[in-house]
Amino acid sequence: MIDRRSVLIGGIALGSVAAARPPIRVVRGGSIAEGLATARRLGVRVITIDAGVYREKLTIDLAGVTLRATGPGAVLTYDAGAALPGPDGRNWGTSGSATLTIRAADVTIDGMTIRNDHPYPQQPMQAVALAVQAGGDRCRLRRCRIEGYQDTLLLQATSRVSDCHISGNVDFIFGGAAAWIERCDIVSRPTQSGAPGFVAAPSTPACQAFGLVFDRCRLLREDGVRDGSVFLGRPWRAGGNMALLGQASFLRCRMDAHIAAEGWTWMGYRDPAGVQRQLTPLEARLYEADSRGPGAVAAPTRRTDTRRPTADRVLASGGSCR
Protein backbone atom coordinates (compact mmCIF):
# COMPACT_ATOMS: atom_id res chain seq x y z
CA MET A 1 0.00 0.00 0.00
CA ILE A 2 2.90 2.36 0.75
CA ASP A 3 6.64 2.10 0.32
CA ARG A 4 9.19 1.69 3.12
CA ARG A 5 10.00 5.37 3.20
CA SER A 6 6.45 6.25 4.25
CA VAL A 7 4.26 5.85 7.29
CA LEU A 8 0.49 5.59 7.18
CA ILE A 9 -1.65 7.99 9.20
CA GLY A 10 -5.41 7.60 8.85
CA GLY A 11 -5.30 6.71 5.16
CA ILE A 12 -2.58 9.28 4.45
CA ALA A 13 1.00 8.24 3.76
CA LEU A 14 3.76 10.63 4.79
CA GLY A 15 7.32 10.43 3.51
CA SER A 16 10.13 9.76 5.95
CA VAL A 17 10.83 12.46 8.47
CA ALA A 18 14.36 12.73 7.09
CA ALA A 19 13.07 14.01 3.75
CA ALA A 20 12.63 17.77 3.29
CA ARG A 21 8.89 18.46 3.27
CA PRO A 22 7.99 15.27 1.38
CA PRO A 23 4.65 15.02 -0.39
CA ILE A 24 1.67 13.64 1.44
CA ARG A 25 0.12 10.58 -0.17
CA VAL A 26 -3.59 9.85 0.11
CA VAL A 27 -4.18 6.14 -0.48
CA ARG A 28 -7.31 4.28 -1.51
CA GLY A 29 -9.83 4.42 1.31
CA GLY A 30 -8.29 7.60 2.72
CA SER A 31 -9.61 11.16 2.68
CA ILE A 32 -8.34 14.01 0.51
CA ALA A 33 -9.76 16.50 3.03
CA GLU A 34 -7.63 14.90 5.76
CA GLY A 35 -4.66 15.10 3.42
CA LEU A 36 -5.22 18.84 3.02
CA ALA A 37 -5.53 19.31 6.78
CA THR A 38 -2.26 17.42 7.30
CA ALA A 39 -0.54 19.47 4.59
CA ARG A 40 -1.60 22.68 6.31
CA ARG A 41 -0.33 21.46 9.67
CA LEU A 42 3.04 20.30 8.34
CA GLY A 43 3.66 23.06 5.80
CA VAL A 44 3.57 20.61 2.88
CA ARG A 45 2.30 21.79 -0.51
CA VAL A 46 2.23 18.59 -2.63
CA ILE A 47 -0.38 15.88 -2.10
CA THR A 48 -0.41 12.75 -4.26
CA ILE A 49 -3.66 10.84 -4.73
CA ASP A 50 -3.70 7.09 -5.38
CA ALA A 51 -6.23 5.46 -7.71
CA GLY A 52 -9.63 5.08 -6.10
CA VAL A 53 -13.02 6.76 -5.84
CA TYR A 54 -13.08 9.49 -3.18
CA ARG A 55 -16.65 10.53 -2.40
CA GLU A 56 -16.07 13.95 -0.86
CA LYS A 57 -17.31 17.50 -1.29
CA LEU A 58 -14.01 19.31 -1.07
CA THR A 59 -12.91 22.94 -0.69
CA ILE A 60 -9.26 23.97 -1.18
CA ASP A 61 -8.38 27.15 0.69
CA LEU A 62 -4.65 26.39 1.07
CA ALA A 63 -2.58 28.58 -1.26
CA GLY A 64 0.10 27.00 -3.44
CA VAL A 65 -1.02 23.41 -2.97
CA THR A 66 -0.81 20.75 -5.71
CA LEU A 67 -3.08 17.69 -5.87
CA ARG A 68 -1.49 15.16 -8.21
CA ALA A 69 -2.83 11.74 -9.16
CA THR A 70 -0.21 8.99 -8.96
CA GLY A 71 -1.76 7.39 -12.07
CA PRO A 72 -5.10 6.88 -13.84
CA GLY A 73 -8.21 6.29 -11.78
CA ALA A 74 -8.07 8.91 -9.00
CA VAL A 75 -11.69 10.11 -8.94
CA LEU A 76 -13.20 12.80 -6.71
CA THR A 77 -16.99 12.69 -6.94
CA TYR A 78 -20.15 13.98 -5.28
CA ASP A 79 -23.79 14.36 -6.35
CA ALA A 80 -25.03 17.76 -5.14
CA GLY A 81 -27.50 19.63 -7.37
CA ALA A 82 -28.30 23.34 -7.26
CA ALA A 83 -31.99 22.82 -6.47
CA LEU A 84 -31.41 20.16 -3.81
CA PRO A 85 -31.08 20.87 -0.07
CA GLY A 86 -27.70 20.75 1.64
CA PRO A 87 -27.06 19.77 5.27
CA ASP A 88 -28.48 23.08 6.54
CA GLY A 89 -31.77 22.53 4.69
CA ARG A 90 -31.13 25.30 2.16
CA ASN A 91 -30.58 24.52 -1.50
CA TRP A 92 -26.97 24.16 -2.56
CA GLY A 93 -27.30 26.74 -5.33
CA THR A 94 -25.21 26.60 -8.49
CA SER A 95 -21.74 27.38 -7.15
CA GLY A 96 -22.48 25.60 -3.86
CA SER A 97 -23.16 22.35 -5.70
CA ALA A 98 -19.50 21.96 -6.77
CA THR A 99 -17.75 18.70 -5.98
CA LEU A 100 -14.44 20.62 -5.77
CA THR A 101 -14.21 24.31 -4.92
CA ILE A 102 -10.92 26.21 -5.17
CA ARG A 103 -10.71 29.46 -3.19
CA ALA A 104 -6.93 29.88 -2.76
CA ALA A 105 -4.32 31.18 -5.18
CA ASP A 106 -1.75 29.10 -7.09
CA VAL A 107 -3.55 25.77 -6.73
CA THR A 108 -2.72 23.00 -9.23
CA ILE A 109 -4.81 19.90 -9.93
CA ASP A 110 -2.96 17.35 -12.04
CA GLY A 111 -4.23 14.08 -13.53
CA MET A 112 -7.41 13.69 -11.46
CA THR A 113 -11.02 13.05 -12.44
CA ILE A 114 -13.42 15.58 -10.87
CA ARG A 115 -17.04 14.58 -11.30
CA ASN A 116 -20.50 15.65 -10.27
CA ASP A 117 -22.55 12.48 -10.60
CA HIS A 118 -25.94 14.06 -9.90
CA PRO A 119 -28.40 12.03 -12.05
CA TYR A 120 -29.04 14.74 -14.65
CA PRO A 121 -31.31 12.81 -17.01
CA GLN A 122 -33.74 12.14 -14.14
CA GLN A 123 -33.40 15.59 -12.48
CA PRO A 124 -32.09 18.24 -14.91
CA MET A 125 -30.45 21.07 -12.96
CA GLN A 126 -27.13 22.82 -12.48
CA ALA A 127 -24.61 20.50 -10.86
CA VAL A 128 -21.03 21.81 -10.86
CA ALA A 129 -18.04 19.46 -10.87
CA LEU A 130 -15.29 22.04 -10.28
CA ALA A 131 -15.55 25.71 -9.28
CA VAL A 132 -12.60 28.11 -9.25
CA GLN A 133 -13.98 30.91 -7.09
CA ALA A 134 -12.79 34.44 -6.29
CA GLY A 135 -9.42 34.14 -4.58
CA GLY A 136 -8.42 31.15 -6.72
CA ASP A 137 -6.19 33.16 -9.07
CA ARG A 138 -3.52 31.43 -11.16
CA CYS A 139 -5.27 28.08 -10.87
CA ARG A 140 -3.74 25.33 -13.03
CA LEU A 141 -5.76 22.35 -14.21
CA ARG A 142 -3.63 19.81 -16.07
CA ARG A 143 -4.47 16.42 -17.59
CA CYS A 144 -7.75 16.23 -15.68
CA ARG A 145 -11.17 14.82 -16.53
CA ILE A 146 -13.90 17.23 -15.45
CA GLU A 147 -17.27 15.57 -15.85
CA GLY A 148 -20.86 16.73 -15.45
CA TYR A 149 -23.88 17.84 -17.43
CA GLN A 150 -25.26 21.35 -16.83
CA ASP A 151 -22.68 23.89 -15.53
CA THR A 152 -19.74 21.47 -15.23
CA LEU A 153 -16.81 23.89 -14.86
CA LEU A 154 -17.18 27.32 -13.21
CA LEU A 155 -14.23 29.69 -13.68
CA GLN A 156 -14.40 32.91 -11.65
CA ALA A 157 -10.64 33.52 -11.16
CA THR A 158 -7.69 33.52 -13.54
CA SER A 159 -7.10 29.94 -14.72
CA ARG A 160 -5.05 27.93 -17.18
CA VAL A 161 -6.58 24.63 -18.26
CA SER A 162 -4.34 22.30 -20.28
CA ASP A 163 -4.80 18.86 -21.88
CA CYS A 164 -8.05 18.13 -20.05
CA HIS A 165 -11.26 16.30 -20.94
CA ILE A 166 -14.30 18.46 -20.07
CA SER A 167 -17.81 17.09 -20.62
CA GLY A 168 -21.29 18.52 -20.23
CA ASN A 169 -24.32 19.72 -22.16
CA VAL A 170 -25.69 23.14 -21.09
CA ASP A 171 -23.40 26.15 -20.42
CA PHE A 172 -20.88 23.63 -19.17
CA ILE A 173 -17.85 25.93 -19.15
CA PHE A 174 -18.94 29.22 -17.64
CA GLY A 175 -18.03 32.23 -15.49
CA GLY A 176 -16.32 35.61 -15.55
CA ALA A 177 -12.67 34.54 -15.36
CA ALA A 178 -9.89 35.28 -17.77
CA ALA A 179 -9.06 31.68 -18.66
CA TRP A 180 -6.77 30.09 -21.25
CA ILE A 181 -8.09 26.63 -22.17
CA GLU A 182 -5.66 24.77 -24.41
CA ARG A 183 -5.48 21.38 -26.14
CA CYS A 184 -8.56 20.11 -24.34
CA ASP A 185 -11.26 17.70 -25.48
CA ILE A 186 -14.56 19.55 -25.02
CA VAL A 187 -17.21 16.83 -25.12
CA SER A 188 -20.92 17.61 -25.53
CA ARG A 189 -23.35 15.20 -23.91
CA PRO A 190 -27.04 14.68 -24.77
CA THR A 191 -29.56 17.15 -23.33
CA GLN A 192 -33.00 16.30 -22.05
CA SER A 193 -35.50 15.83 -24.91
CA GLY A 194 -32.88 16.80 -27.50
CA ALA A 195 -32.91 20.50 -26.60
CA PRO A 196 -29.97 22.60 -27.87
CA GLY A 197 -26.65 22.39 -26.08
CA PHE A 198 -24.24 25.22 -25.23
CA VAL A 199 -20.52 24.89 -24.59
CA ALA A 200 -19.52 28.25 -23.06
CA ALA A 201 -21.45 30.84 -21.05
CA PRO A 202 -19.02 33.72 -20.33
CA SER A 203 -20.05 36.40 -17.82
CA THR A 204 -16.92 38.49 -18.38
CA PRO A 205 -16.87 42.03 -16.92
CA ALA A 206 -16.98 44.64 -19.69
CA CYS A 207 -13.78 46.19 -18.31
CA GLN A 208 -11.88 42.90 -18.76
CA ALA A 209 -10.34 42.37 -22.19
CA PHE A 210 -10.53 38.58 -22.31
CA GLY A 211 -12.75 35.86 -20.90
CA LEU A 212 -12.92 32.18 -21.84
CA VAL A 213 -10.38 31.55 -24.61
CA PHE A 214 -10.15 28.07 -26.18
CA ASP A 215 -6.96 27.34 -28.12
CA ARG A 216 -6.33 24.19 -30.23
CA CYS A 217 -9.14 22.28 -28.56
CA ARG A 218 -11.23 19.45 -30.02
CA LEU A 219 -15.01 19.85 -29.81
CA LEU A 220 -16.36 16.31 -29.67
CA ARG A 221 -19.68 14.66 -28.80
CA GLU A 222 -21.13 11.59 -27.18
CA ASP A 223 -23.60 9.31 -28.95
CA GLY A 224 -27.05 10.86 -29.17
CA VAL A 225 -25.93 14.46 -29.80
CA ARG A 226 -27.39 15.51 -33.15
CA ASP A 227 -25.63 17.36 -35.96
CA GLY A 228 -25.93 21.15 -35.64
CA SER A 229 -27.50 20.98 -32.17
CA VAL A 230 -24.77 22.59 -30.02
CA PHE A 231 -23.82 26.27 -29.94
CA LEU A 232 -20.29 27.38 -29.13
CA GLY A 233 -21.87 29.50 -26.43
CA ARG A 234 -24.03 32.40 -25.32
CA PRO A 235 -23.23 35.50 -23.26
CA TRP A 236 -24.35 35.32 -19.63
CA ARG A 237 -25.33 38.58 -17.94
CA ALA A 238 -25.51 37.03 -14.48
CA GLY A 239 -28.18 38.55 -12.27
CA GLY A 240 -28.91 41.23 -14.89
CA ASN A 241 -25.62 42.92 -14.00
CA MET A 242 -25.13 45.48 -16.78
CA ALA A 243 -21.37 45.59 -16.09
CA LEU A 244 -21.05 42.07 -17.51
CA LEU A 245 -20.48 41.64 -21.23
CA GLY A 246 -19.38 38.10 -21.98
CA GLN A 247 -16.18 37.38 -23.92
CA ALA A 248 -15.16 34.04 -25.42
CA SER A 249 -12.98 32.96 -28.33
CA PHE A 250 -12.36 29.64 -30.07
CA LEU A 251 -8.98 29.63 -31.82
CA ARG A 252 -7.63 26.90 -34.10
CA CYS A 253 -10.12 24.34 -32.78
CA ARG A 254 -11.40 21.20 -34.49
CA MET A 255 -15.19 20.98 -34.40
CA ASP A 256 -17.33 17.93 -35.08
CA ALA A 257 -20.64 18.23 -36.93
CA HIS A 258 -22.69 18.76 -33.76
CA ILE A 259 -21.63 22.45 -33.70
CA ALA A 260 -24.33 24.79 -35.08
CA ALA A 261 -23.28 26.63 -38.25
CA GLU A 262 -24.02 30.05 -36.72
CA GLY A 263 -21.69 29.31 -33.82
CA TRP A 264 -23.22 31.58 -31.16
CA THR A 265 -26.65 32.48 -29.82
CA TRP A 266 -28.27 34.91 -27.38
CA MET A 267 -29.08 34.56 -23.68
CA GLY A 268 -31.92 36.19 -21.78
CA TYR A 269 -31.60 38.40 -18.70
CA ARG A 270 -33.74 40.76 -16.64
CA ASP A 271 -32.45 44.34 -16.56
CA PRO A 272 -32.41 46.55 -13.41
CA ALA A 273 -35.90 47.81 -14.28
CA GLY A 274 -37.19 44.25 -14.35
CA VAL A 275 -37.61 44.11 -18.13
CA GLN A 276 -36.77 40.82 -19.81
CA ARG A 277 -34.14 41.33 -22.53
CA GLN A 278 -31.70 39.40 -24.71
CA LEU A 279 -27.92 39.77 -24.73
CA THR A 280 -26.94 38.94 -28.30
CA PRO A 281 -23.63 37.71 -29.73
CA LEU A 282 -23.20 40.99 -31.61
CA GLU A 283 -23.53 43.01 -28.39
CA ALA A 284 -21.14 40.69 -26.55
CA ARG A 285 -17.60 39.73 -27.56
CA LEU A 286 -17.83 36.25 -29.02
CA TYR A 287 -15.26 35.25 -31.62
CA GLU A 288 -13.92 32.33 -33.62
CA ALA A 289 -10.87 31.95 -35.83
CA ASP A 290 -9.32 29.20 -37.92
CA SER A 291 -11.70 26.43 -36.90
CA ARG A 292 -11.68 23.23 -38.91
CA GLY A 293 -13.60 19.98 -39.15
CA PRO A 294 -17.19 19.23 -40.20
CA GLY A 295 -18.62 21.65 -37.62
CA ALA A 296 -16.33 24.59 -38.40
CA VAL A 297 -18.28 27.84 -38.08
CA ALA A 298 -19.75 28.97 -41.42
CA ALA A 299 -17.81 31.84 -42.99
CA PRO A 300 -20.78 34.29 -43.33
CA THR A 301 -21.52 34.16 -39.59
CA ARG A 302 -18.05 34.03 -38.10
CA ARG A 303 -16.58 36.91 -36.10
CA THR A 304 -12.82 37.12 -35.82
CA ASP A 305 -11.01 38.84 -32.95
CA THR A 306 -8.21 40.82 -34.58
CA ARG A 307 -6.33 41.05 -31.27
CA ARG A 308 -5.19 37.41 -31.57
CA PRO A 309 -5.05 36.66 -27.85
CA THR A 310 -2.12 34.74 -26.40
CA ALA A 311 -1.96 32.88 -23.10
CA ASP A 312 0.10 35.64 -21.50
CA ARG A 313 -2.26 38.40 -22.64
CA VAL A 314 -5.37 36.53 -21.56
CA LEU A 315 -4.07 35.63 -18.10
CA ALA A 316 -2.66 39.13 -17.52
CA SER A 317 -6.10 40.63 -18.24
CA GLY A 318 -7.64 38.91 -15.24
CA GLY A 319 -6.81 41.75 -12.86
CA SER A 320 -7.73 44.57 -15.22
CA CYS A 321 -10.95 45.44 -13.39
CA ARG A 322 -9.42 45.68 -9.93
PDB file of N, CA, C and O in Angstrom, residues 7-15 21-26 31-47 61-62 65:
ATOM      1  N   VAL A   7       5.070   6.392   6.197  1.00  0.00           N
ATOM      2  CA  VAL A   7       4.261   5.854   7.290  1.00  0.00           C
ATOM      3  C   VAL A   7       2.816   6.221   7.017  1.00  0.00           C
ATOM      4  O   VAL A   7       2.535   7.240   6.399  1.00  0.00           O
ATOM      5  N   LEU A   8       1.902   5.382   7.472  1.00  0.00           N
ATOM      6  CA  LEU A   8       0.488   5.591   7.184  1.00  0.00           C
ATOM      7  C   LEU A   8      -0.201   6.203   8.389  1.00  0.00           C
ATOM      8  O   LEU A   8      -0.102   5.707   9.491  1.00  0.00           O
ATOM      9  N   ILE A   9      -0.895   7.339   8.131  1.00  0.00           N
ATOM     10  CA  ILE A   9      -1.646   7.986   9.201  1.00  0.00           C
ATOM     11  C   ILE A   9      -3.066   8.202   8.699  1.00  0.00           C
ATOM     12  O   ILE A   9      -3.303   9.062   7.861  1.00  0.00           O
ATOM     13  N   GLY A  10      -4.000   7.407   9.195  1.00  0.00           N
ATOM     14  CA  GLY A  10      -5.412   7.596   8.852  1.00  0.00           C
ATOM     15  C   GLY A  10      -5.690   7.633   7.362  1.00  0.00           C
ATOM     16  O   GLY A  10      -6.431   8.470   6.891  1.00  0.00           O
ATOM     17  N   GLY A  11      -5.077   6.730   6.598  1.00  0.00           N
ATOM     18  CA  GLY A  11      -5.299   6.710   5.163  1.00  0.00           C
ATOM     19  C   GLY A  11      -4.413   7.657   4.399  1.00  0.00           C
ATOM     20  O   GLY A  11      -4.537   7.817   3.206  1.00  0.00           O
ATOM     21  N   ILE A  12      -3.487   8.337   5.087  1.00  0.00           N
ATOM     22  CA  ILE A  12      -2.583   9.280   4.455  1.00  0.00           C
ATOM     23  C   ILE A  12      -1.160   8.816   4.689  1.00  0.00           C
ATOM     24  O   ILE A  12      -0.765   8.546   5.823  1.00  0.00           O
ATOM     25  N   ALA A  13      -0.384   8.676   3.625  1.00  0.00           N
ATOM     26  CA  ALA A  13       0.997   8.243   3.763  1.00  0.00           C
ATOM     27  C   ALA A  13       1.923   9.453   3.742  1.00  0.00           C
ATOM     28  O   ALA A  13       1.819  10.302   2.876  1.00  0.00           O
ATOM     29  N   LEU A  14       2.804   9.537   4.731  1.00  0.00           N
ATOM     30  CA  LEU A  14       3.763  10.626   4.791  1.00  0.00           C
ATOM     31  C   LEU A  14       5.152  10.077   4.505  1.00  0.00           C
ATOM     32  O   LEU A  14       5.505   8.992   4.955  1.00  0.00           O
ATOM     33  N   GLY A  15       5.941  10.828   3.757  1.00  0.00           N
ATOM     34  CA  GLY A  15       7.317  10.430   3.513  1.00  0.00           C
ATOM     35  C   GLY A  15       8.112  10.417   4.806  1.00  0.00           C
ATOM     36  O   GLY A  15       7.668  10.914   5.847  1.00  0.00           O
ATOM     37  N   ARG A  21      10.281  18.217   3.633  1.00  0.00           N
ATOM     38  CA  ARG A  21       8.894  18.459   3.267  1.00  0.00           C
ATOM     39  C   ARG A  21       8.422  17.517   2.160  1.00  0.00           C
ATOM     40  O   ARG A  21       8.104  17.959   1.060  1.00  0.00           O
ATOM     41  N   PRO A  22       8.402  16.228   2.410  1.00  0.00           N
ATOM     42  CA  PRO A  22       7.993  15.269   1.385  1.00  0.00           C
ATOM     43  C   PRO A  22       6.514  15.422   1.066  1.00  0.00           C
ATOM     44  O   PRO A  22       5.752  15.967   1.874  1.00  0.00           O
ATOM     45  N   PRO A  23       6.082  14.949  -0.093  1.00  0.00           N
ATOM     46  CA  PRO A  23       4.655  15.016  -0.394  1.00  0.00           C
ATOM     47  C   PRO A  23       3.854  14.115   0.534  1.00  0.00           C
ATOM     48  O   PRO A  23       4.360  13.131   1.055  1.00  0.00           O
ATOM     49  N   ILE A  24       2.623  14.482   0.719  1.00  0.00           N
ATOM     50  CA  ILE A  24       1.668  13.643   1.443  1.00  0.00           C
ATOM     51  C   ILE A  24       0.964  12.768   0.415  1.00  0.00           C
ATOM     52  O   ILE A  24       0.614  13.235  -0.664  1.00  0.00           O
ATOM     53  N   ARG A  25       0.754  11.515   0.754  1.00  0.00           N
ATOM     54  CA  ARG A  25       0.118  10.577  -0.174  1.00  0.00           C
ATOM     55  C   ARG A  25      -1.194  10.092   0.417  1.00  0.00           C
ATOM     56  O   ARG A  25      -1.218   9.499   1.490  1.00  0.00           O
ATOM     57  N   VAL A  26      -2.278  10.355  -0.296  1.00  0.00           N
ATOM     58  CA  VAL A  26      -3.585   9.847   0.107  1.00  0.00           C
ATOM     59  C   VAL A  26      -3.820   8.536  -0.631  1.00  0.00           C
ATOM     60  O   VAL A  26      -3.766   8.480  -1.865  1.00  0.00           O
ATOM     61  N   SER A  31      -8.814   9.949   2.870  1.00  0.00           N
ATOM     62  CA  SER A  31      -9.605  11.163   2.682  1.00  0.00           C
ATOM     63  C   SER A  31      -8.703  12.279   2.160  1.00  0.00           C
ATOM     64  O   SER A  31      -7.680  12.597   2.778  1.00  0.00           O
ATOM     65  N   ILE A  32      -9.109  12.886   1.053  1.00  0.00           N
ATOM     66  CA  ILE A  32      -8.343  14.011   0.513  1.00  0.00           C
ATOM     67  C   ILE A  32      -8.447  15.213   1.455  1.00  0.00           C
ATOM     68  O   ILE A  32      -7.478  15.952   1.651  1.00  0.00           O
ATOM     69  N   ALA A  33      -9.607  15.404   2.071  1.00  0.00           N
ATOM     70  CA  ALA A  33      -9.763  16.502   3.028  1.00  0.00           C
ATOM     71  C   ALA A  33      -8.788  16.351   4.196  1.00  0.00           C
ATOM     72  O   ALA A  33      -8.174  17.329   4.649  1.00  0.00           O
ATOM     73  N   GLU A  34      -8.608  15.122   4.692  1.00  0.00           N
ATOM     74  CA  GLU A  34      -7.630  14.897   5.761  1.00  0.00           C
ATOM     75  C   GLU A  34      -6.214  15.158   5.259  1.00  0.00           C
ATOM     76  O   GLU A  34      -5.363  15.675   5.990  1.00  0.00           O
ATOM     77  N   GLY A  35      -5.956  14.801   3.997  1.00  0.00           N
ATOM     78  CA  GLY A  35      -4.659  15.098   3.416  1.00  0.00           C
ATOM     79  C   GLY A  35      -4.376  16.585   3.385  1.00  0.00           C
ATOM     80  O   GLY A  35      -3.261  17.038   3.700  1.00  0.00           O
ATOM     81  N   LEU A  36      -5.377  17.382   3.028  1.00  0.00           N
ATOM     82  CA  LEU A  36      -5.217  18.839   3.023  1.00  0.00           C
ATOM     83  C   LEU A  36      -4.981  19.380   4.427  1.00  0.00           C
ATOM     84  O   LEU A  36      -4.137  20.260   4.633  1.00  0.00           O
ATOM     85  N   ALA A  37      -5.713  18.856   5.390  1.00  0.00           N
ATOM     86  CA  ALA A  37      -5.529  19.310   6.776  1.00  0.00           C
ATOM     87  C   ALA A  37      -4.122  18.983   7.263  1.00  0.00           C
ATOM     88  O   ALA A  37      -3.474  19.792   7.944  1.00  0.00           O
ATOM     89  N   THR A  38      -3.618  17.805   6.903  1.00  0.00           N
ATOM     90  CA  THR A  38      -2.264  17.416   7.302  1.00  0.00           C
ATOM     91  C   THR A  38      -1.231  18.297   6.607  1.00  0.00           C
ATOM     92  O   THR A  38      -0.233  18.718   7.212  1.00  0.00           O
ATOM     93  N   ALA A  39      -1.459  18.599   5.331  1.00  0.00           N
ATOM     94  CA  ALA A  39      -0.538  19.467   4.589  1.00  0.00           C
ATOM     95  C   ALA A  39      -0.459  20.843   5.229  1.00  0.00           C
ATOM     96  O   ALA A  39       0.628  21.426   5.369  1.00  0.00           O
ATOM     97  N   ARG A  40      -1.591  21.367   5.647  1.00  0.00           N
ATOM     98  CA  ARG A  40      -1.597  22.681   6.310  1.00  0.00           C
ATOM     99  C   ARG A  40      -0.797  22.631   7.608  1.00  0.00           C
ATOM    100  O   ARG A  40      -0.009  23.518   7.913  1.00  0.00           O
ATOM    101  N   ARG A  41      -0.996  21.565   8.368  1.00  0.00           N
ATOM    102  CA  ARG A  41      -0.332  21.460   9.670  1.00  0.00           C
ATOM    103  C   ARG A  41       1.182  21.317   9.529  1.00  0.00           C
ATOM    104  O   ARG A  41       1.950  21.886  10.317  1.00  0.00           O
ATOM    105  N   LEU A  42       1.612  20.587   8.492  1.00  0.00           N
ATOM    106  CA  LEU A  42       3.044  20.300   8.344  1.00  0.00           C
ATOM    107  C   LEU A  42       3.760  21.245   7.388  1.00  0.00           C
ATOM    108  O   LEU A  42       4.971  21.126   7.202  1.00  0.00           O
ATOM    109  N   GLY A  43       3.020  22.154   6.746  1.00  0.00           N
ATOM    110  CA  GLY A  43       3.656  23.063   5.804  1.00  0.00           C
ATOM    111  C   GLY A  43       4.013  22.416   4.481  1.00  0.00           C
ATOM    112  O   GLY A  43       4.896  22.892   3.763  1.00  0.00           O
ATOM    113  N   VAL A  44       3.322  21.324   4.134  1.00  0.00           N
ATOM    114  CA  VAL A  44       3.573  20.614   2.878  1.00  0.00           C
ATOM    115  C   VAL A  44       2.642  21.182   1.806  1.00  0.00           C
ATOM    116  O   VAL A  44       1.512  21.569   2.094  1.00  0.00           O
ATOM    117  N   ARG A  45       3.114  21.214   0.549  1.00  0.00           N
ATOM    118  CA  ARG A  45       2.297  21.790  -0.511  1.00  0.00           C
ATOM    119  C   ARG A  45       2.062  20.844  -1.683  1.00  0.00           C
ATOM    120  O   ARG A  45       1.482  21.243  -2.686  1.00  0.00           O
ATOM    121  N   VAL A  46       2.505  19.578  -1.583  1.00  0.00           N
ATOM    122  CA  VAL A  46       2.231  18.592  -2.629  1.00  0.00           C
ATOM    123  C   VAL A  46       1.533  17.394  -2.001  1.00  0.00           C
ATOM    124  O   VAL A  46       2.026  16.830  -1.018  1.00  0.00           O
ATOM    125  N   ILE A  47       0.383  17.037  -2.570  1.00  0.00           N
ATOM    126  CA  ILE A  47      -0.380  15.884  -2.103  1.00  0.00           C
ATOM    127  C   ILE A  47      -0.593  14.967  -3.294  1.00  0.00           C
ATOM    128  O   ILE A  47      -1.121  15.396  -4.330  1.00  0.00           O
ATOM    129  N   ASP A  61      -8.661  25.761   0.321  1.00  0.00           N
ATOM    130  CA  ASP A  61      -8.377  27.151   0.689  1.00  0.00           C
ATOM    131  C   ASP A  61      -6.937  27.297   1.181  1.00  0.00           C
ATOM    132  O   ASP A  61      -6.610  28.212   1.928  1.00  0.00           O
ATOM    133  N   LEU A  62      -6.062  26.387   0.729  1.00  0.00           N
ATOM    134  CA  LEU A  62      -4.651  26.394   1.073  1.00  0.00           C
ATOM    135  C   LEU A  62      -3.858  26.828  -0.157  1.00  0.00           C
ATOM    136  O   LEU A  62      -3.802  26.107  -1.156  1.00  0.00           O
ATOM    137  N   VAL A  65      -1.011  24.869  -3.105  1.00  0.00           N
ATOM    138  CA  VAL A  65      -1.017  23.412  -2.971  1.00  0.00           C
ATOM    139  C   VAL A  65      -1.224  22.745  -4.337  1.00  0.00           C
ATOM    140  O   VAL A  65      -1.898  23.297  -5.216  1.00  0.00           O
TER     141      VAL A  65
END
